[in-house]
Coordinates of C-alpha atoms and ligand atoms in Angstrom, one line a residue:
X1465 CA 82.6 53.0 146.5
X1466 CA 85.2 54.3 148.6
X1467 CA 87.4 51.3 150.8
X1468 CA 85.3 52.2 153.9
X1469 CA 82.2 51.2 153.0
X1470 CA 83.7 47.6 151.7
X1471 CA 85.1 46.7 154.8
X1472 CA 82.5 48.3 157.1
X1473 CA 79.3 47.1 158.7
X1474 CA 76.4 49.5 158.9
X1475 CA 74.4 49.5 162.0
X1476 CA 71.1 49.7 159.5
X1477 CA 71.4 50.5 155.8
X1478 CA 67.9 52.4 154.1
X1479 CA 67.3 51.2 150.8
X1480 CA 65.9 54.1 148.3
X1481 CA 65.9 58.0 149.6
X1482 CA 62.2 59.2 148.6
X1483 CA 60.3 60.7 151.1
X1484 CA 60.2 57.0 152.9
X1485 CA 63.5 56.8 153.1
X1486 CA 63.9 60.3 154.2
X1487 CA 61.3 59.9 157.0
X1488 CA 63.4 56.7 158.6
X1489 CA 66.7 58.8 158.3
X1490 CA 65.3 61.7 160.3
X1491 CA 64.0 59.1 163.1
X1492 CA 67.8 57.5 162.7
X1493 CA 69.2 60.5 162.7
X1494 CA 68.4 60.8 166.4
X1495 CA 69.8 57.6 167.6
X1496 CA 73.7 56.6 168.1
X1497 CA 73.1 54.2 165.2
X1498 CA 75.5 54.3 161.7
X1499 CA 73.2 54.5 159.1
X1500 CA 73.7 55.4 155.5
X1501 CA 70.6 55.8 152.3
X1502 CA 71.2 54.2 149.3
X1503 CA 69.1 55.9 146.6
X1504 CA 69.3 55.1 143.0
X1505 CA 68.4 58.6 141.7
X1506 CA 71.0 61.0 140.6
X1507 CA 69.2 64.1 142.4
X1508 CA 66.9 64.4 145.2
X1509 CA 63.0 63.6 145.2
X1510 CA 62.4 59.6 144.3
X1511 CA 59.1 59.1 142.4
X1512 CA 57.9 62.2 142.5
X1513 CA 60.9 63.3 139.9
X1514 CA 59.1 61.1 137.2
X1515 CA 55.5 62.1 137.3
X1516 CA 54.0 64.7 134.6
X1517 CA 55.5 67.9 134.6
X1518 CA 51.9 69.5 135.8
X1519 CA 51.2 66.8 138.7
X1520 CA 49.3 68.8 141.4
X1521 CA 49.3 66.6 144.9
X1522 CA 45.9 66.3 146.0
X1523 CA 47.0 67.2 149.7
X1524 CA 47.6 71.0 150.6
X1525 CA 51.6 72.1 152.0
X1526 CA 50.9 71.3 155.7
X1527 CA 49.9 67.9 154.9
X1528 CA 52.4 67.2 152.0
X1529 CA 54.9 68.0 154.8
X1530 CA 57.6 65.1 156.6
X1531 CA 58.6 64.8 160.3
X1532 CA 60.5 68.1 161.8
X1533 CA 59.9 70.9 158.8
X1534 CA 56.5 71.6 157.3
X1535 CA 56.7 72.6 153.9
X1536 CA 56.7 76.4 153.1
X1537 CA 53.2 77.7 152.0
X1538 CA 52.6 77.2 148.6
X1539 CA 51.3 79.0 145.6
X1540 CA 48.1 77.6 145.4
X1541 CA 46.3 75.8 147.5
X1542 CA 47.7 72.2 146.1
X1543 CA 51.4 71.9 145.9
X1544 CA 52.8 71.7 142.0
X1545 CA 55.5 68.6 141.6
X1546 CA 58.2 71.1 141.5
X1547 CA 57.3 72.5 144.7
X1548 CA 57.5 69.1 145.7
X1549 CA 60.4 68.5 144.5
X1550 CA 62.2 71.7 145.7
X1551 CA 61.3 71.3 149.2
X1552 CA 62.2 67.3 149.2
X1553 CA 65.6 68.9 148.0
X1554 CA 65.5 71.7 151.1
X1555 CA 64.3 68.6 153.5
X1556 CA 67.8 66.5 152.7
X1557 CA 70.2 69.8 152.7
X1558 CA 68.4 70.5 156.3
X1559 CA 68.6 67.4 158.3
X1560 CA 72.3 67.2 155.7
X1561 CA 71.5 62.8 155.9
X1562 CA 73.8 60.6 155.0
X1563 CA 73.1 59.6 151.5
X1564 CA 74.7 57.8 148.6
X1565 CA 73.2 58.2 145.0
X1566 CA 73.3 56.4 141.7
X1567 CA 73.5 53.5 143.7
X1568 CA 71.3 50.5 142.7
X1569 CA 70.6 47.7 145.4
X1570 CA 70.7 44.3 143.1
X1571 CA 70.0 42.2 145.7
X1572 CA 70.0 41.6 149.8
X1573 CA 71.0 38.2 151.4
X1574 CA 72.2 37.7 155.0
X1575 CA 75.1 36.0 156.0
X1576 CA 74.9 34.8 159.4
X1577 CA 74.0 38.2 161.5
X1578 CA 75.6 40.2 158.2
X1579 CA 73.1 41.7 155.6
X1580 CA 74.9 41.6 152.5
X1581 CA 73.6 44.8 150.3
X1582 CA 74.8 44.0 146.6
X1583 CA 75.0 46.8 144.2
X1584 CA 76.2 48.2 140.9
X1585 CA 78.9 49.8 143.0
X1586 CA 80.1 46.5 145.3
X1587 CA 78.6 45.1 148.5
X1588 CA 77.8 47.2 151.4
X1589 CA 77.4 44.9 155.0
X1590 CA 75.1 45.7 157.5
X1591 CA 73.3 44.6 160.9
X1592 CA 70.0 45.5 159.5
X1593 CA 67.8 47.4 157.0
X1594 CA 65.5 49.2 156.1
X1595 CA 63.7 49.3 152.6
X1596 CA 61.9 51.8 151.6
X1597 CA 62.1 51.5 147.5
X1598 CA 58.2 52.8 146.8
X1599 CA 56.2 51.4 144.3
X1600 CA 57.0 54.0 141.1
X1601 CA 59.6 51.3 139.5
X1602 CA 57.0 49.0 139.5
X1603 CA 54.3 50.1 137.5
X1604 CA 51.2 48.1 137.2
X1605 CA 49.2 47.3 133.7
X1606 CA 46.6 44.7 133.6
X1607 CA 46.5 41.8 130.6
X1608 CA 44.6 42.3 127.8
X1609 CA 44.9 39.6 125.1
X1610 CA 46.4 40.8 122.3
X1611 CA 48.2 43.6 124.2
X1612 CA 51.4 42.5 122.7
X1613 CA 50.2 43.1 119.1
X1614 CA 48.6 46.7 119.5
X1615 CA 49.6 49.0 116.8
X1616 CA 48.7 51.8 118.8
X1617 CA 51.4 53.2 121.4
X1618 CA 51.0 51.7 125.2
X1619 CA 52.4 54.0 128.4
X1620 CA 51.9 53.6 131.8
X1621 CA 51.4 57.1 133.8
X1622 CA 54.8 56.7 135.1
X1623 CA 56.1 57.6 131.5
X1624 CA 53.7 60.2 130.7
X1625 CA 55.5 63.9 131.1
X1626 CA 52.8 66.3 128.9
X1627 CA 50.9 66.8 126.2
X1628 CA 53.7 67.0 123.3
X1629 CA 53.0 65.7 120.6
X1630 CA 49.8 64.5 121.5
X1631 CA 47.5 66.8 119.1
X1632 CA 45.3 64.6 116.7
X1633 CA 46.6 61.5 118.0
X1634 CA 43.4 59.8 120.2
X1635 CA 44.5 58.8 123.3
X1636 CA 42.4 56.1 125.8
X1637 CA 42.9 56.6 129.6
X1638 CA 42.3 53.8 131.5
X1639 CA 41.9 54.1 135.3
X1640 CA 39.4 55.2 137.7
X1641 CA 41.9 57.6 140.4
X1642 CA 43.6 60.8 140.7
X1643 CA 46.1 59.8 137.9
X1644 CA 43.9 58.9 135.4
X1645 CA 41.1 62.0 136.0
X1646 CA 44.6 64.7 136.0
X1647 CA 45.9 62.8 132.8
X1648 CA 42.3 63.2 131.1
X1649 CA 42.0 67.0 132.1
X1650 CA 45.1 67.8 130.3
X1651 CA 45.2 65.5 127.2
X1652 CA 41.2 66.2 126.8
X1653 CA 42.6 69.9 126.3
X1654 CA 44.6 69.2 123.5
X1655 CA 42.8 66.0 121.7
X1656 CA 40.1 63.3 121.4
X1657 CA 39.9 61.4 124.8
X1658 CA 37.8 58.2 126.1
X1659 CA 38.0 57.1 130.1
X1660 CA 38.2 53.7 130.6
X1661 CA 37.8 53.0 134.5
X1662 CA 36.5 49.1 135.9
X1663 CA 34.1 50.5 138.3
X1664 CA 32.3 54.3 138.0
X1665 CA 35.0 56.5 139.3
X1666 CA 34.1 58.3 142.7
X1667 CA 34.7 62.2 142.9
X1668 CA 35.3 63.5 146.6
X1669 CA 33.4 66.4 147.4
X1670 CA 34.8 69.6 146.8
X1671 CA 35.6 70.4 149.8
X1672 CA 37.7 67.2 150.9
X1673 CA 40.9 66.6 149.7
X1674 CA 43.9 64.6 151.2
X1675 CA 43.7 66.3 154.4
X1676 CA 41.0 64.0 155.5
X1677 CA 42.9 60.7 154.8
X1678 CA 45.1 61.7 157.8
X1679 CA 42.3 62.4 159.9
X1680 CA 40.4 59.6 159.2
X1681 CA 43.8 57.4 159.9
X1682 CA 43.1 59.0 163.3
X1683 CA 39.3 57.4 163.3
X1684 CA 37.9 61.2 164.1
X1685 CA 36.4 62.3 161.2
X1686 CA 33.7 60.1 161.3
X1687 CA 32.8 60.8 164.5
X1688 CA 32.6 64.0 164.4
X1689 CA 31.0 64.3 160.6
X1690 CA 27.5 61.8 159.3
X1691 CA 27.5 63.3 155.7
X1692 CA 30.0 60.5 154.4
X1693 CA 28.9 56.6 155.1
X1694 CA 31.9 55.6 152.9
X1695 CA 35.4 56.0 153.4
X1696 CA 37.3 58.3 151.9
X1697 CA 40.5 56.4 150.0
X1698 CA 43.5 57.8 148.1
X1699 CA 41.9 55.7 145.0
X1700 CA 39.0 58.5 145.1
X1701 CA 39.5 61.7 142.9
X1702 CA 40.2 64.9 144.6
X1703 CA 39.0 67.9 143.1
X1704 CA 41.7 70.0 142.4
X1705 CA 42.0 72.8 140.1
X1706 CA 42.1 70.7 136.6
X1707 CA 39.5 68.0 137.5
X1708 CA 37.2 70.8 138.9
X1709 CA 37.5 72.8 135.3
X1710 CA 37.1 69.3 133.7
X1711 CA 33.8 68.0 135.4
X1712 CA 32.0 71.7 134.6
X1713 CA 33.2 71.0 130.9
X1714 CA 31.8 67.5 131.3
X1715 CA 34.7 65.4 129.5
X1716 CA 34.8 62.7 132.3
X1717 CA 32.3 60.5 130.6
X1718 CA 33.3 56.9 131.9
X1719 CA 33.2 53.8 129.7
X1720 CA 33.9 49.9 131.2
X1721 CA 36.9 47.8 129.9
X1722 CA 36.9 46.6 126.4
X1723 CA 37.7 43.1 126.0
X1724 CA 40.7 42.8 123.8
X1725 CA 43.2 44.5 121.6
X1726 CA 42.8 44.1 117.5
X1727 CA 45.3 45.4 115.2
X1728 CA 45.0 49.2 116.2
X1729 CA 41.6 48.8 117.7
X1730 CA 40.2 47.9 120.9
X1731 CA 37.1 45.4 121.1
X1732 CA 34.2 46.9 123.7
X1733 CA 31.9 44.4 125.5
X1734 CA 29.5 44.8 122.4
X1735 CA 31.8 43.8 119.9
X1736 CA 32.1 47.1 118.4
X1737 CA 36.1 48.7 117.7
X1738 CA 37.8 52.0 118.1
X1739 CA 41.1 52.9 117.2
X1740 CA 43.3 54.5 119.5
X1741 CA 47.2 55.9 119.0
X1742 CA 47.9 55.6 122.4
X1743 CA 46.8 54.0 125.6
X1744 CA 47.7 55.7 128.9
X1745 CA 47.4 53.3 131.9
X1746 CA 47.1 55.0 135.3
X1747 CA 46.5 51.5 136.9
X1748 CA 48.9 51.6 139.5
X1749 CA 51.8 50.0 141.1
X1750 CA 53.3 47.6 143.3
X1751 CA 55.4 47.2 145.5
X1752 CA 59.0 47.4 144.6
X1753 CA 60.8 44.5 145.9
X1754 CA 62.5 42.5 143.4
X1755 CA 65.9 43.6 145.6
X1756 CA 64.9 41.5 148.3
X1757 CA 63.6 38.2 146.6
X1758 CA 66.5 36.4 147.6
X1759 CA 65.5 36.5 151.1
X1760 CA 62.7 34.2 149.7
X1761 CA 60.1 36.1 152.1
X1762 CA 58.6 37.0 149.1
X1763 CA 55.1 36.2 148.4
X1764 CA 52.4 37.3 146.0
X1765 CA 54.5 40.9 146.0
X1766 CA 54.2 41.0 149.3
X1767 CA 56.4 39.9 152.3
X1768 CA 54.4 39.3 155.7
X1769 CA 55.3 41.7 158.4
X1770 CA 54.0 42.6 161.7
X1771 CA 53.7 46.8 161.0
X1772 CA 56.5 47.2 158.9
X1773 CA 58.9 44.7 160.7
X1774 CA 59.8 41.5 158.6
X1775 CA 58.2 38.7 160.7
X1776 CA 60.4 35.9 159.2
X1777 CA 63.8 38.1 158.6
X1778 CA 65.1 40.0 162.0
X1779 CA 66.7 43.2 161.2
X1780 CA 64.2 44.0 158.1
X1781 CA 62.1 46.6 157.8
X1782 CA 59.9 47.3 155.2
X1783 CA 58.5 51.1 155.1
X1784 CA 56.1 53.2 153.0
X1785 CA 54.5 50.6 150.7
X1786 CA 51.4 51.2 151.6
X1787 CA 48.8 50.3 154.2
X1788 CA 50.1 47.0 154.8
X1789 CA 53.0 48.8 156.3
X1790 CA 50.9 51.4 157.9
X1791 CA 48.1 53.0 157.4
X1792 CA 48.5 55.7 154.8
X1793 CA 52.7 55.3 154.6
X1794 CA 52.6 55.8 151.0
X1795 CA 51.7 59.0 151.3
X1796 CA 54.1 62.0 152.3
X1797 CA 52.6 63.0 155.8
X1798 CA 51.5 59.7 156.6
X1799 CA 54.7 58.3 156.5
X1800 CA 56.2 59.7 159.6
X1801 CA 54.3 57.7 162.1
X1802 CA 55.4 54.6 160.3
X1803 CA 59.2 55.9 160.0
X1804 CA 58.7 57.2 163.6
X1805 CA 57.4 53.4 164.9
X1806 CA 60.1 51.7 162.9
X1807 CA 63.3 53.6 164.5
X1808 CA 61.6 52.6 167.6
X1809 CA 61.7 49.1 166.7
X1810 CA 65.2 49.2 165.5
X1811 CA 66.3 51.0 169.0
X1812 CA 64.5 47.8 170.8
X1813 CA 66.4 45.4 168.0
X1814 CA 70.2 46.7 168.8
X1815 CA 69.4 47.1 172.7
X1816 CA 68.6 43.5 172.5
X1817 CA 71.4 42.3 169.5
X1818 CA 74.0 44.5 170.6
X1819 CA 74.1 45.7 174.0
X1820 CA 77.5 47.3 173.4
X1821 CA 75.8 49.8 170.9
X1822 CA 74.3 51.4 174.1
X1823 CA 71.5 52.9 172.5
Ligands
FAD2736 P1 59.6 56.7 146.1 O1 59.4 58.1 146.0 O2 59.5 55.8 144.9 O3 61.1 56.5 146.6 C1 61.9 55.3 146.6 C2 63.3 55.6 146.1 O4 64.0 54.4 146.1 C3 63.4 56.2 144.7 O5 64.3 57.2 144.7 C4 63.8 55.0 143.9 O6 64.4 55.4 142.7 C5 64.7 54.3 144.9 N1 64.9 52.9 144.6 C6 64.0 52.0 144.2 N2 64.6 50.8 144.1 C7 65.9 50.9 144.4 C8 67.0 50.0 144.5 N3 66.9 48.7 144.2 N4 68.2 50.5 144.9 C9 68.3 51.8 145.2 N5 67.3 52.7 145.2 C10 66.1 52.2 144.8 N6 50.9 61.3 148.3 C11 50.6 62.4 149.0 O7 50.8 62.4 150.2 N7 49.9 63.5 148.4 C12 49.7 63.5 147.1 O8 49.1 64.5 146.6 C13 50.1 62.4 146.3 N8 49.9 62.4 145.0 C14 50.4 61.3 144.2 C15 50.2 61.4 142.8 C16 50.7 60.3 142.1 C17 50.6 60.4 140.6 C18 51.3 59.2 142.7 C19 51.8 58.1 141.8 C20 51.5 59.2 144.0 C21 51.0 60.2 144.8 N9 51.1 60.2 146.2 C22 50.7 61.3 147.0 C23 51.7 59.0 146.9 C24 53.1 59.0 147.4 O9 53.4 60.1 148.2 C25 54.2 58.7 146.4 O10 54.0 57.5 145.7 C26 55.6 58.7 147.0 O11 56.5 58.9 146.0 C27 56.1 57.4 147.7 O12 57.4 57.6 148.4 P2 58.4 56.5 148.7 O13 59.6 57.1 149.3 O14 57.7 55.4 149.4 O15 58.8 55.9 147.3

């Protein structure tokens, strides 16, 4: 950490630089404010640099795309991760943000008006922040008993990179969403699969994708179209190349939980066991916010906020953690209205905090 940053006081400091973080620095970036994004990454690209190697996103360029620059037509129709990644790269050289990496927030606490921002590198000090540390470091597996004495193998999808070394081992997916039905296409491919998912898993026609989450944030879809009575959600499965291929080869044959782990089996609701190498859990995340449990605002991995402004903390923010920070902000185009409202908020925050900032 260089002897600036230890003495100086940020106007607004943006925990994590994924596409969250990104989306507030762009809004920032437009204000008089002195702002700076600590990321704990060594490159560019958050989350998405630790999914599978053949992730497709299930939402085509111009709606995988973040405030100021769409994404540059892709390939196919579905972005690959390393399209992704490449353009989240091309997104921070643009808009050249202020960002510091391999730099891990420990913990937030507020001294007086004075966020302190501990880290593995010292304290930064600021007048307020912003987190936007996304969900992927948190990954989400439900209890099972005997979980902890499973011979098999357990991963959760955040660890899962390809099918290496996955021929003749017999894998169990458990999850009903786009994670679990892309994990099955592939390992299916290579060795014996079974689909675990609580609830049947629901397949979006082909002809909607994640195009019409955005819409349907704007409430129009529905007016316009009466084929759909449900709505469409992130957790469904969009057909993209792999699960298409998959469902005409028929492999997504659902089972419900089992009950328990036994030595290298697992029990099913009728008693019966089956062995499995490995279990892959695509069950999800949460939020990401052990950094700011000293606040204690935290509750039930959530901390209450009126949009994504901290009701009980002035000067937080909390962005991109999902629709209880706006609706679809965990997703790459969603994010920007939230980002956009936030900045706002901030503006309204220093104009009334700091009328010298002049903002
Ligand atoms: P992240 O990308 O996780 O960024 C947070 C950053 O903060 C990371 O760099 C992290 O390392 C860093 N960080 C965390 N804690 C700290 C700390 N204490 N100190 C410093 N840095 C920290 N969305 C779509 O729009 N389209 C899709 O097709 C799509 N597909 C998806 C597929 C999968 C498998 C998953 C899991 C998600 C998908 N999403 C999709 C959802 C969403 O876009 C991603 O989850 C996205 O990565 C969230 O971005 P974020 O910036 O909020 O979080």
């Amino acid at each position: 950490m260089s002897l600036e940053s230890e003495t100086k006081i940020f106007d607004t400091i943006i925990i994590g630089g994924g596409q969250a973080g990104l989306s507030v620095g762009y809004f920032m970036k437009r204000t008089h404010l002195d702002y700076v994004i600590l990321d704990n990454q060594a490159k560019p690209g958050g989350a998405w640099l630790h999914t599978w190697d053949s992730l497709n996103l299930f939402s085509p360029s111009k709606y995988s795309s973040l405030s100021g620059w769409q994404m540059p037509t892709t390939q196919d129709q579905y972005p690959t991760k390393a399209e992704l990644l490449n353009y989240l790269s091309e997104y921070e050289k643009r808009y050249d943000f202020p960002i510091v990496r391999n730099i891990s927030v420990i913990q937030v606490s507020k001294k007086n008006d004075v966020f302190v921002i501990e880290t593995n590198n010292g304290d930064y000090l600021c007048k307020s922040v912003v987190s936007a540390t996304g969900t992927a470091m948190a990954p989400y597996i439900p209890e099972h008993p005997n979980s902890d004495v499973f011979k098999g193998k357990q991963i959760h999808s955040i660890d899962y990179k390809n099918t290496d070394d996955l021929s003749n081992k017999k894998v169990l997916i458990v999850g009903a969403g786009n994670s679990g039905a892309q994990i099955l296409a592939e390992v299916s491919k290579v060795t014996t699969t079974k689909w675990v998912t609580s609830e049947p898993p629901i397949f979006l026609p082909e002809h909607i994708d994640g195009r019409y989450l955005f819409v349907q944030a704007n409430d129009s879809y529905f007016k316009k179209e009466d084929e759909y009575t449900h709505n469409i959600s992130l957790s469904n499965i969009v057909q993209i190349e792999s699960v298409k291929e998959g469902l005409k080869n028929g492999i997504y044959k659902d089972y419900r939980p089992f009950k328990a782990f036994y030595d290298q089996d697992v029990i099913w609701s009728d008693d019966s066991k089956e062995s499995f190498d490995l279990v892959i859990w695509c069950t999800g995340f949460r939020p990401n916010l052990r950094h700011l449990e000293q606040l204690g605002i935290t509750h039930d991995n959530r901390i209450k906020t009126e949009s994504t402004r901290s009701i009980s903390k002035p000067g937080l923010w909390l962005v991109g953690y999902g629709n209880w920070t706006g609706f679809a902000s965990a997703t790459i185009y969603g994010v920007g209205k939230t980002a956009k409202h936030t900045v706002e908020e901030i503006i309204i925050y220093f104009n009334k905090n700091y009328t010298q900032q002049g903002v």
